[in-house]
Tab-separated table of N, CA and C in Angstrom:
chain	number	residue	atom	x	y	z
A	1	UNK	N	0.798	-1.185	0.000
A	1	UNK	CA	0.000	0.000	0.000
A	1	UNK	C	0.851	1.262	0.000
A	2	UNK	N	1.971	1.440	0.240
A	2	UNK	CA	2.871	2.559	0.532
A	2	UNK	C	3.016	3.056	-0.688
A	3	UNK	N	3.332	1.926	-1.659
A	3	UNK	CA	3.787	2.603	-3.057
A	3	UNK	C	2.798	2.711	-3.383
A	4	UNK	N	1.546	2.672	-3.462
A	4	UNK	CA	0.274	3.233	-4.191
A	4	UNK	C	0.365	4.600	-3.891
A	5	UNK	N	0.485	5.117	-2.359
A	5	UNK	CA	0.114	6.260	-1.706
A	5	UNK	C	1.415	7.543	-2.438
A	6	UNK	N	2.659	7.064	-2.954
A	6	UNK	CA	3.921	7.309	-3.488
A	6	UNK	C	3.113	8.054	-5.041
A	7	UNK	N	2.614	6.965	-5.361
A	7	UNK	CA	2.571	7.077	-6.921
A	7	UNK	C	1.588	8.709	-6.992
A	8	UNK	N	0.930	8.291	-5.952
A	8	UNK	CA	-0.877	9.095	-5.911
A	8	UNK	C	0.366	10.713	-5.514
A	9	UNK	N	1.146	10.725	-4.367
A	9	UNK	CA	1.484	11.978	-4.106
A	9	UNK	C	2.317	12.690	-5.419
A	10	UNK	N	2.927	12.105	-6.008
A	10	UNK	CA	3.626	12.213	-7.283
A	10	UNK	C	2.764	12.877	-8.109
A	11	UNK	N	1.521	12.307	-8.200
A	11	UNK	CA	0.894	12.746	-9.537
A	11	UNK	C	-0.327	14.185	-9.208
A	12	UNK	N	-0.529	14.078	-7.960
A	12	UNK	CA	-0.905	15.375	-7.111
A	12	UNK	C	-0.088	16.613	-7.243
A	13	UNK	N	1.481	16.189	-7.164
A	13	UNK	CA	1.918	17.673	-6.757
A	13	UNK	C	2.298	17.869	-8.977
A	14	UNK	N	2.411	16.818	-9.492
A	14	UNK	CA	2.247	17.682	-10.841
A	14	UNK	C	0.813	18.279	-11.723
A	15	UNK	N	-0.226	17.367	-11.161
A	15	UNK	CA	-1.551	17.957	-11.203
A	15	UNK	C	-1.649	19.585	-10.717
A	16	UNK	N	-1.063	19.889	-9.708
A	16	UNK	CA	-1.016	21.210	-8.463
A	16	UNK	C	0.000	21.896	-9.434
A	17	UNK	N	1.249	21.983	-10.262
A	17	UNK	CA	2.156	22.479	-10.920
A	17	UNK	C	1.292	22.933	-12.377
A	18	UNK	N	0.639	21.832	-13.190
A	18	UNK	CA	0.196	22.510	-14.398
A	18	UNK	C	-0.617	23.343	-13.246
A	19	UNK	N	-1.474	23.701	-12.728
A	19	UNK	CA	-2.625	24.511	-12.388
A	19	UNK	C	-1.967	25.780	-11.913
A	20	UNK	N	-1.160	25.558	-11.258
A	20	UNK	CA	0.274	26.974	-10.210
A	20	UNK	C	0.457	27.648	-12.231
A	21	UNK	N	0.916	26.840	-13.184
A	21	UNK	CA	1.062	27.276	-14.555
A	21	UNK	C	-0.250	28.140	-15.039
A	22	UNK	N	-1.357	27.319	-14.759
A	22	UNK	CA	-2.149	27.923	-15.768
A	22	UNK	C	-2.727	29.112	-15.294
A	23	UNK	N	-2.792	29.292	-14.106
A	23	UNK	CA	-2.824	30.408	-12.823
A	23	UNK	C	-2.380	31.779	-13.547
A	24	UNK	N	-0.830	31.017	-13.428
A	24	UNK	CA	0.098	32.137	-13.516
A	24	UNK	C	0.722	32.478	-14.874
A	25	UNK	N	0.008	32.751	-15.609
A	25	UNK	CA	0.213	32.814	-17.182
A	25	UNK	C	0.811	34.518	-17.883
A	26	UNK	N	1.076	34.789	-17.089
A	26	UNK	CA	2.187	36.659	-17.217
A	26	UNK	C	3.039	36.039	-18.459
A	27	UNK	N	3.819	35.316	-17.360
A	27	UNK	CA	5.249	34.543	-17.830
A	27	UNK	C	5.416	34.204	-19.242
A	28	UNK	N	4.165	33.677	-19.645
A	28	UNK	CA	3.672	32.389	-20.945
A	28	UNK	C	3.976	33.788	-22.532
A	29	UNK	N	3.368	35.071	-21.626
A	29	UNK	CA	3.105	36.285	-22.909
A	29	UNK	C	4.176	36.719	-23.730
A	30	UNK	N	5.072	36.902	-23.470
A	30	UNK	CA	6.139	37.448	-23.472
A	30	UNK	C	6.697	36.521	-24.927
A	31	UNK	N	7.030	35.146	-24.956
A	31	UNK	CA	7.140	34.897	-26.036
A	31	UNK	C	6.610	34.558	-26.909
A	32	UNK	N	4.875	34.077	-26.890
A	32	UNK	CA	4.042	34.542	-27.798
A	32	UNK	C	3.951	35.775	-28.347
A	33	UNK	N	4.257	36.914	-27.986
A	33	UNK	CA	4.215	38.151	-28.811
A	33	UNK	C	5.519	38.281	-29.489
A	34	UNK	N	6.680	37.482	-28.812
A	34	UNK	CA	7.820	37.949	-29.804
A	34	UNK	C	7.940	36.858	-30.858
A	35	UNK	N	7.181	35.788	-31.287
A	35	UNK	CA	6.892	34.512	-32.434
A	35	UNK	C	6.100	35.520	-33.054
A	36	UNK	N	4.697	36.467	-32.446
A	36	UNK	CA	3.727	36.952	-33.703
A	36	UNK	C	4.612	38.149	-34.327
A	37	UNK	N	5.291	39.033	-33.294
A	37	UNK	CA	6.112	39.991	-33.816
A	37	UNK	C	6.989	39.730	-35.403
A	38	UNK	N	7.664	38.508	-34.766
A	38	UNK	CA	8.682	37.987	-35.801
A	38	UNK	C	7.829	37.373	-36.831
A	39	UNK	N	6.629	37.088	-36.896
A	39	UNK	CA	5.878	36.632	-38.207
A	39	UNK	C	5.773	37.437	-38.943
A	40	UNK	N	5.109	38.424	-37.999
A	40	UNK	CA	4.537	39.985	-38.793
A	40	UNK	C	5.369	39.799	-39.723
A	41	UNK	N	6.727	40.423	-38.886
A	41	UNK	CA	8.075	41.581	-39.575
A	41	UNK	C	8.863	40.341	-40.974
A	42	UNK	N	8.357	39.592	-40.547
A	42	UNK	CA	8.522	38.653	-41.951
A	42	UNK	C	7.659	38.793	-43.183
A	43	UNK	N	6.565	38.732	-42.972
A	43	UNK	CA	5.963	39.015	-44.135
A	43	UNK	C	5.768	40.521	-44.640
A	44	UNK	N	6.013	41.522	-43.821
A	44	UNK	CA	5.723	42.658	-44.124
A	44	UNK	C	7.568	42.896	-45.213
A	45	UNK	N	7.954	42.479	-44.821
A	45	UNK	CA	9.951	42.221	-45.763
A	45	UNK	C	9.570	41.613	-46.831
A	46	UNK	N	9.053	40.230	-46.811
A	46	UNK	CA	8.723	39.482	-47.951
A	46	UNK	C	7.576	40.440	-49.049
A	47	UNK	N	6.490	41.011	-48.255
A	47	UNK	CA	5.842	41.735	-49.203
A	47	UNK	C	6.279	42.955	-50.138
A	48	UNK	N	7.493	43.571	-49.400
A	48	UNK	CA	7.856	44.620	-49.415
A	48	UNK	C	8.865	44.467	-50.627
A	49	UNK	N	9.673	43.351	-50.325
A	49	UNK	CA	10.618	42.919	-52.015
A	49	UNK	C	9.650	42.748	-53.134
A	50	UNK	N	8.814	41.720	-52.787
A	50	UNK	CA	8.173	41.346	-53.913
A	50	UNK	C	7.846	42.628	-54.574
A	51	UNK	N	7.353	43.632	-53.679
A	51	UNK	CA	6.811	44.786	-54.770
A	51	UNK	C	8.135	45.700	-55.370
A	52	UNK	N	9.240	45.763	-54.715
A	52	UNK	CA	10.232	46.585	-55.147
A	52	UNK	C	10.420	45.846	-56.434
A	53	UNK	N	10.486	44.355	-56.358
A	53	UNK	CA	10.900	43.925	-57.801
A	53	UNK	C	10.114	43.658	-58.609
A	54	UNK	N	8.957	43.881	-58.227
A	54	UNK	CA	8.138	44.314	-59.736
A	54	UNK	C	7.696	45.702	-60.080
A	55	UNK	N	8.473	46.179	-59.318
A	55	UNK	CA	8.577	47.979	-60.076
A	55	UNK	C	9.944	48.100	-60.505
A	56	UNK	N	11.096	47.259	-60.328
A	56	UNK	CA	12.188	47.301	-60.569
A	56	UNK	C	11.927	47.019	-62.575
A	57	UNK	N	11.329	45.557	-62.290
A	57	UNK	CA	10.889	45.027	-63.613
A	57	UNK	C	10.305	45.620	-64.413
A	58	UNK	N	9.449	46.298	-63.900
A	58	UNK	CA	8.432	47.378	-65.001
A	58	UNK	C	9.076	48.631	-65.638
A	59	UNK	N	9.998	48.665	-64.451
A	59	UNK	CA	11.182	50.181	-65.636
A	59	UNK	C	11.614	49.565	-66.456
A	60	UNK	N	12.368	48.713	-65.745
A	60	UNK	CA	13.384	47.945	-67.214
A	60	UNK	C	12.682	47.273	-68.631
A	61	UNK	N	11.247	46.685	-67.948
A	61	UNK	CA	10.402	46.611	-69.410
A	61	UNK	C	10.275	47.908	-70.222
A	62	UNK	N	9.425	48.948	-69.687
A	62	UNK	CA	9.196	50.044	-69.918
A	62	UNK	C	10.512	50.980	-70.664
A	63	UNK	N	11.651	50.558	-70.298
A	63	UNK	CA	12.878	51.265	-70.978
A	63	UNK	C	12.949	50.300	-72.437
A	64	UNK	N	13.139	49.391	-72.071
A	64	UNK	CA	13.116	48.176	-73.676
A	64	UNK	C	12.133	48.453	-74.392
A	65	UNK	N	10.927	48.650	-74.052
A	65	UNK	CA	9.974	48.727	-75.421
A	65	UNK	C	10.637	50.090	-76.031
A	66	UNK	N	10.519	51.492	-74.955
A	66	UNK	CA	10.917	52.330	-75.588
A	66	UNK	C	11.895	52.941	-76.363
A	67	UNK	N	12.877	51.788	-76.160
A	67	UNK	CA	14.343	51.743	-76.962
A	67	UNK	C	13.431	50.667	-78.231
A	68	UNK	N	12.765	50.403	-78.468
A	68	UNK	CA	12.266	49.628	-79.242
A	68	UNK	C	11.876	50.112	-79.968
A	69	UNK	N	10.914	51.307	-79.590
A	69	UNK	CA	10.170	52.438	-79.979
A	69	UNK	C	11.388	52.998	-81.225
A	70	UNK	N	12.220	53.662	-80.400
A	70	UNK	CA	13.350	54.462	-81.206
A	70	UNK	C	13.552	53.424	-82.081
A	71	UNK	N	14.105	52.590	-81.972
A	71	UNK	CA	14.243	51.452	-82.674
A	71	UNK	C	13.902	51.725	-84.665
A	72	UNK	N	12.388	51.083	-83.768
A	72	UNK	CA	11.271	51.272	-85.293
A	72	UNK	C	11.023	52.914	-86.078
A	73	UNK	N	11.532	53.410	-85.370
A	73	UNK	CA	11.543	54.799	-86.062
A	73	UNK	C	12.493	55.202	-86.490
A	74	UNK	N	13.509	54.789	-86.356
A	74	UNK	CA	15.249	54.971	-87.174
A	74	UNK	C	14.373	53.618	-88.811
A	75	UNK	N	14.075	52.441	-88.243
A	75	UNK	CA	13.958	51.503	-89.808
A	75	UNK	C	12.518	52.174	-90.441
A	76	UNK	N	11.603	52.886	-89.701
A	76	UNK	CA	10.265	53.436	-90.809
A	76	UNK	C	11.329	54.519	-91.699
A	77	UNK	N	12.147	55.406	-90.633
A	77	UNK	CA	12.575	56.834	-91.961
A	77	UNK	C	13.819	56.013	-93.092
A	78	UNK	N	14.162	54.518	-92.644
A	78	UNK	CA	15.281	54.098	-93.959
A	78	UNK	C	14.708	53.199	-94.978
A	79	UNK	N	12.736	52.777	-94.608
A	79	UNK	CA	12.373	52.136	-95.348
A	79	UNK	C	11.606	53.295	-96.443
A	80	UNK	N	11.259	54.336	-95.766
A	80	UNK	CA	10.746	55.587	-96.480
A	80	UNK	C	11.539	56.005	-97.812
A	81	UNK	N	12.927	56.440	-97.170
A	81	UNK	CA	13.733	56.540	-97.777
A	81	UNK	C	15.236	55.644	-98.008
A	82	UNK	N	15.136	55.121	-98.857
A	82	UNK	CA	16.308	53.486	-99.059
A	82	UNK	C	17.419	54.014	-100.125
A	83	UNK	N	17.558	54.900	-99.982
A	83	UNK	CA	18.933	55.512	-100.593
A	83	UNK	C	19.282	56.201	-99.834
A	84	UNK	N	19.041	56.883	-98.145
A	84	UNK	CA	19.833	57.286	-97.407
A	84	UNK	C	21.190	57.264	-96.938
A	85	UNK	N	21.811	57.950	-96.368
A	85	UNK	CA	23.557	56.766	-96.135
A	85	UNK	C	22.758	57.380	-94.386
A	86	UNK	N	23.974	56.504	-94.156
A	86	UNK	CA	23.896	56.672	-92.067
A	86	UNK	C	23.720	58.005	-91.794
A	87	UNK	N	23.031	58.006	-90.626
A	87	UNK	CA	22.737	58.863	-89.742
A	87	UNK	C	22.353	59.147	-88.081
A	88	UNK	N	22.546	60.000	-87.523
A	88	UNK	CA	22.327	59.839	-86.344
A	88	UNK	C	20.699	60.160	-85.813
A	89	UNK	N	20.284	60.246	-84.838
A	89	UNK	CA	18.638	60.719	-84.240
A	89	UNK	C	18.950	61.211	-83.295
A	90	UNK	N	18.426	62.190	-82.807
A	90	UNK	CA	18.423	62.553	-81.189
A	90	UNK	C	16.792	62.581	-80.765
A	91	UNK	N	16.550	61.930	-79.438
A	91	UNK	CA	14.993	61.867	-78.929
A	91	UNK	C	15.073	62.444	-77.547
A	92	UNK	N	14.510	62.174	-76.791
A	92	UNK	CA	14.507	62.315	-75.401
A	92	UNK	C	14.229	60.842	-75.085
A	93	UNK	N	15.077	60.249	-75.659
A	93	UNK	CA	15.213	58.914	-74.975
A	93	UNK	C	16.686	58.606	-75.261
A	94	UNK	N	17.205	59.241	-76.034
A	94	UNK	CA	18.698	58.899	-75.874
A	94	UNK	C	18.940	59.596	-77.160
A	95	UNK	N	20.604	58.994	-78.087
A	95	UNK	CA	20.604	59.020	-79.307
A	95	UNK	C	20.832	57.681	-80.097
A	96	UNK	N	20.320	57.587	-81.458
A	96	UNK	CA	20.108	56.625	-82.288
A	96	UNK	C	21.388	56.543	-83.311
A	97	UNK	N	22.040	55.420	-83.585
A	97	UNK	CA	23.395	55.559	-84.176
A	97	UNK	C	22.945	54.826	-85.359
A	98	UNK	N	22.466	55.172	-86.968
A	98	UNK	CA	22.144	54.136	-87.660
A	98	UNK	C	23.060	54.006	-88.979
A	99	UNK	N	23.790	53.188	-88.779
A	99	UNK	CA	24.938	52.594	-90.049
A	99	UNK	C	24.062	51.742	-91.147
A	100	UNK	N	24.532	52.225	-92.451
A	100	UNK	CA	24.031	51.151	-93.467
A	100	UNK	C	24.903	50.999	-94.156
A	101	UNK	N	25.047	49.180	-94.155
A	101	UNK	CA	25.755	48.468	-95.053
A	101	UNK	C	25.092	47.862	-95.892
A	102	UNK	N	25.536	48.393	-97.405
A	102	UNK	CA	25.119	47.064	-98.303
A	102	UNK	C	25.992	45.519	-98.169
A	103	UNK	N	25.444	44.621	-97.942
A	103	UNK	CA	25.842	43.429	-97.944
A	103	UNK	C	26.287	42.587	-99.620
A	104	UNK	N	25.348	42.713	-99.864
A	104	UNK	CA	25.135	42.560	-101.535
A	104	UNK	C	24.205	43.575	-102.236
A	105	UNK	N	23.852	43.151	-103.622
A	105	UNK	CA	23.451	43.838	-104.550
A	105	UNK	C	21.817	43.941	-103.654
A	106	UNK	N	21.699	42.659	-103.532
A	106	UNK	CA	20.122	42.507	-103.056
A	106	UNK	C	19.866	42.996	-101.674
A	107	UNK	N	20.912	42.234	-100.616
A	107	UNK	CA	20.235	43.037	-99.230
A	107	UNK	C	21.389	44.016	-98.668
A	108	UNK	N	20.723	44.899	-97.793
A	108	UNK	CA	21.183	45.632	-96.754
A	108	UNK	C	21.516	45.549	-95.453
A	109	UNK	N	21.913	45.684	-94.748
A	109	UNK	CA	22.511	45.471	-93.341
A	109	UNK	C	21.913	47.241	-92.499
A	110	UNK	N	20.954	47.250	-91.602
A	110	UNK	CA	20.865	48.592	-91.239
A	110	UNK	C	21.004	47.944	-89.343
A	111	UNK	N	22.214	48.549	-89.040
A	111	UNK	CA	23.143	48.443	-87.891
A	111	UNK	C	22.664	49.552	-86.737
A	112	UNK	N	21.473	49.493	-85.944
A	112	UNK	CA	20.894	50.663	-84.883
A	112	UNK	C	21.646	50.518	-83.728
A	113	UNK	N	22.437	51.312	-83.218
A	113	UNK	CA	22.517	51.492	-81.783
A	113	UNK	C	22.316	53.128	-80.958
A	114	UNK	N	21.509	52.194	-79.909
A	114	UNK	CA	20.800	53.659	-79.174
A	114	UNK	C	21.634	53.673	-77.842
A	115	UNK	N	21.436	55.098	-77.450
A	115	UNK	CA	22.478	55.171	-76.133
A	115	UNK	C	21.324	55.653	-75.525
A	116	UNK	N	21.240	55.212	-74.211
A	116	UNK	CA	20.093	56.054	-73.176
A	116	UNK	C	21.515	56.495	-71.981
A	117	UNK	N	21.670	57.204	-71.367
A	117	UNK	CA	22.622	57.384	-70.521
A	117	UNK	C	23.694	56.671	-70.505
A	118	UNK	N	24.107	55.736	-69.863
A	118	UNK	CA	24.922	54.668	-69.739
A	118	UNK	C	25.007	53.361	-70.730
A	119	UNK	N	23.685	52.804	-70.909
A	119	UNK	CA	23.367	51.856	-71.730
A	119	UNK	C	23.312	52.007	-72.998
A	120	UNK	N	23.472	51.133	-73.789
A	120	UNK	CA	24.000	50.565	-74.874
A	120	UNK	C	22.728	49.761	-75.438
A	121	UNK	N	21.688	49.941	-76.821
A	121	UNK	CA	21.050	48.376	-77.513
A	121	UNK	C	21.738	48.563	-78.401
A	122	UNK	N	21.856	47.523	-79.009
A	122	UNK	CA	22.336	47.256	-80.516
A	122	UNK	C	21.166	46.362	-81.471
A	123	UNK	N	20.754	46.537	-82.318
A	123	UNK	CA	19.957	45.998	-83.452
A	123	UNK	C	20.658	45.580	-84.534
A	124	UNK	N	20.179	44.742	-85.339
A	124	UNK	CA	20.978	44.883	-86.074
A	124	UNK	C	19.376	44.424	-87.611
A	125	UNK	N	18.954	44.874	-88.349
A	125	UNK	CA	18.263	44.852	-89.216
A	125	UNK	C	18.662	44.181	-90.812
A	126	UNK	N	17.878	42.930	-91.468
A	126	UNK	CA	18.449	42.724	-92.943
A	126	UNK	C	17.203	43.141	-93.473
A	127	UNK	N	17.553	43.767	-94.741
A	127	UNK	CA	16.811	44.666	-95.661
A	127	UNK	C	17.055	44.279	-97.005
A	128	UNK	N	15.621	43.184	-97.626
A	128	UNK	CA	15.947	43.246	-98.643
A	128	UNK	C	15.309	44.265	-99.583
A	129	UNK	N	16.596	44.496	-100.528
A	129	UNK	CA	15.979	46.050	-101.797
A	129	UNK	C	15.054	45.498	-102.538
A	130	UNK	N	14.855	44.504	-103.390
A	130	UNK	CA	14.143	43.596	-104.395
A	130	UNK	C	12.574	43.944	-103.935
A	131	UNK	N	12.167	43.332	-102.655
A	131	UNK	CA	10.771	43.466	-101.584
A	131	UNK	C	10.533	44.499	-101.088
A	132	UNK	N	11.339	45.141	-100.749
A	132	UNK	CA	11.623	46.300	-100.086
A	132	UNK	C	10.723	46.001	-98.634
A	133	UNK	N	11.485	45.424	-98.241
A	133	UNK	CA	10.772	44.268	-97.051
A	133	UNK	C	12.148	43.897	-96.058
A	134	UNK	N	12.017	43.868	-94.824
A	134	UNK	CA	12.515	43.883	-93.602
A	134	UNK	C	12.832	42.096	-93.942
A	135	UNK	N	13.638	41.133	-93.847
A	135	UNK	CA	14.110	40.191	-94.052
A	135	UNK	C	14.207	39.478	-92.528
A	136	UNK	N	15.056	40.014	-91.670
A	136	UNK	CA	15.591	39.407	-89.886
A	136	UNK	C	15.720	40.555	-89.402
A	137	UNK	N	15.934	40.280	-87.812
A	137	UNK	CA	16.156	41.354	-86.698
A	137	UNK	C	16.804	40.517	-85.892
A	138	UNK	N	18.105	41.135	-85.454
A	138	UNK	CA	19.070	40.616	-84.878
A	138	UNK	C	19.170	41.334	-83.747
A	139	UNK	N	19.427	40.709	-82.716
A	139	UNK	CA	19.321	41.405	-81.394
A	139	UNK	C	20.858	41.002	-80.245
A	140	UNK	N	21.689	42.129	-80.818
A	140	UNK	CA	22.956	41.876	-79.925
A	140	UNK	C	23.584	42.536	-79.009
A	141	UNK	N	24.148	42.249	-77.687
A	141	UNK	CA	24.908	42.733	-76.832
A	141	UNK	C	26.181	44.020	-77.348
């Protein structure tokens, strides 16, 4: 009978311990708010890139079409006129550098590079005279 009475006081004073716990629950707060804190401040970072880099992305689209833009408007004024020799453009998007090589009798080579500040496109256009028709578009570093 002794060890019954053993087992029983044992399981009394941890019965009496969760309850002294659930009592006294100050203690418990403290790092539940610093787990929700640290969730927050996680996703509010994670949300916060995601949007920087898709406004990052949207200039840099937004700069490419419009170098694209210039682009097609240096080959409309050499398809207009197809006895031009090279020339330069100035826009408010940069300046337009346009070289023409005849390749052969039949096609042309019209060589675009635009400068926006720092950056550099290069195009590179085949033009056949015969069609008078845009042939490839070459797109190089």
């Amino acid at each position: 009978m002794l060890p019954f009475k053993m087992e029983k006081k044992k399981e009394h004073r941890f019965i009496h311990s969760i309850k002294r716990l659930r009592k006294n629950e100050s203690g418990m707060i403290y790092p539940h708010v610093l787990v929700l804190l640290f969730l927050m401040s996680a996703a509010a970072v994670t949300a916060t890139d995601a949007a920087v880099t898709k406004m990052k992305t949207a200039d840099q689209l937004t700069e490419y079409y419009e170098m694209r833009l210039v682009e097609l408007m240096a080959v409309r004024f050499v398809l207009k006129n197809p006895d031009t020799a090279s020339f330069t453009m100035k826009t408010n998007k940069g300046t337009t550098d346009v070289q023409l090589l005849d390749q052969s009798e039949i096609e042309r080579s019209i060589r675009i590079t635009t400068t926006r500040g720092k950056r550099q496109f290069y195009a590179t256009f085949l033009y056949n005279k015969e069609n008078n028709r845009l042939t490839k578009r070459i797109e190089h570093q």
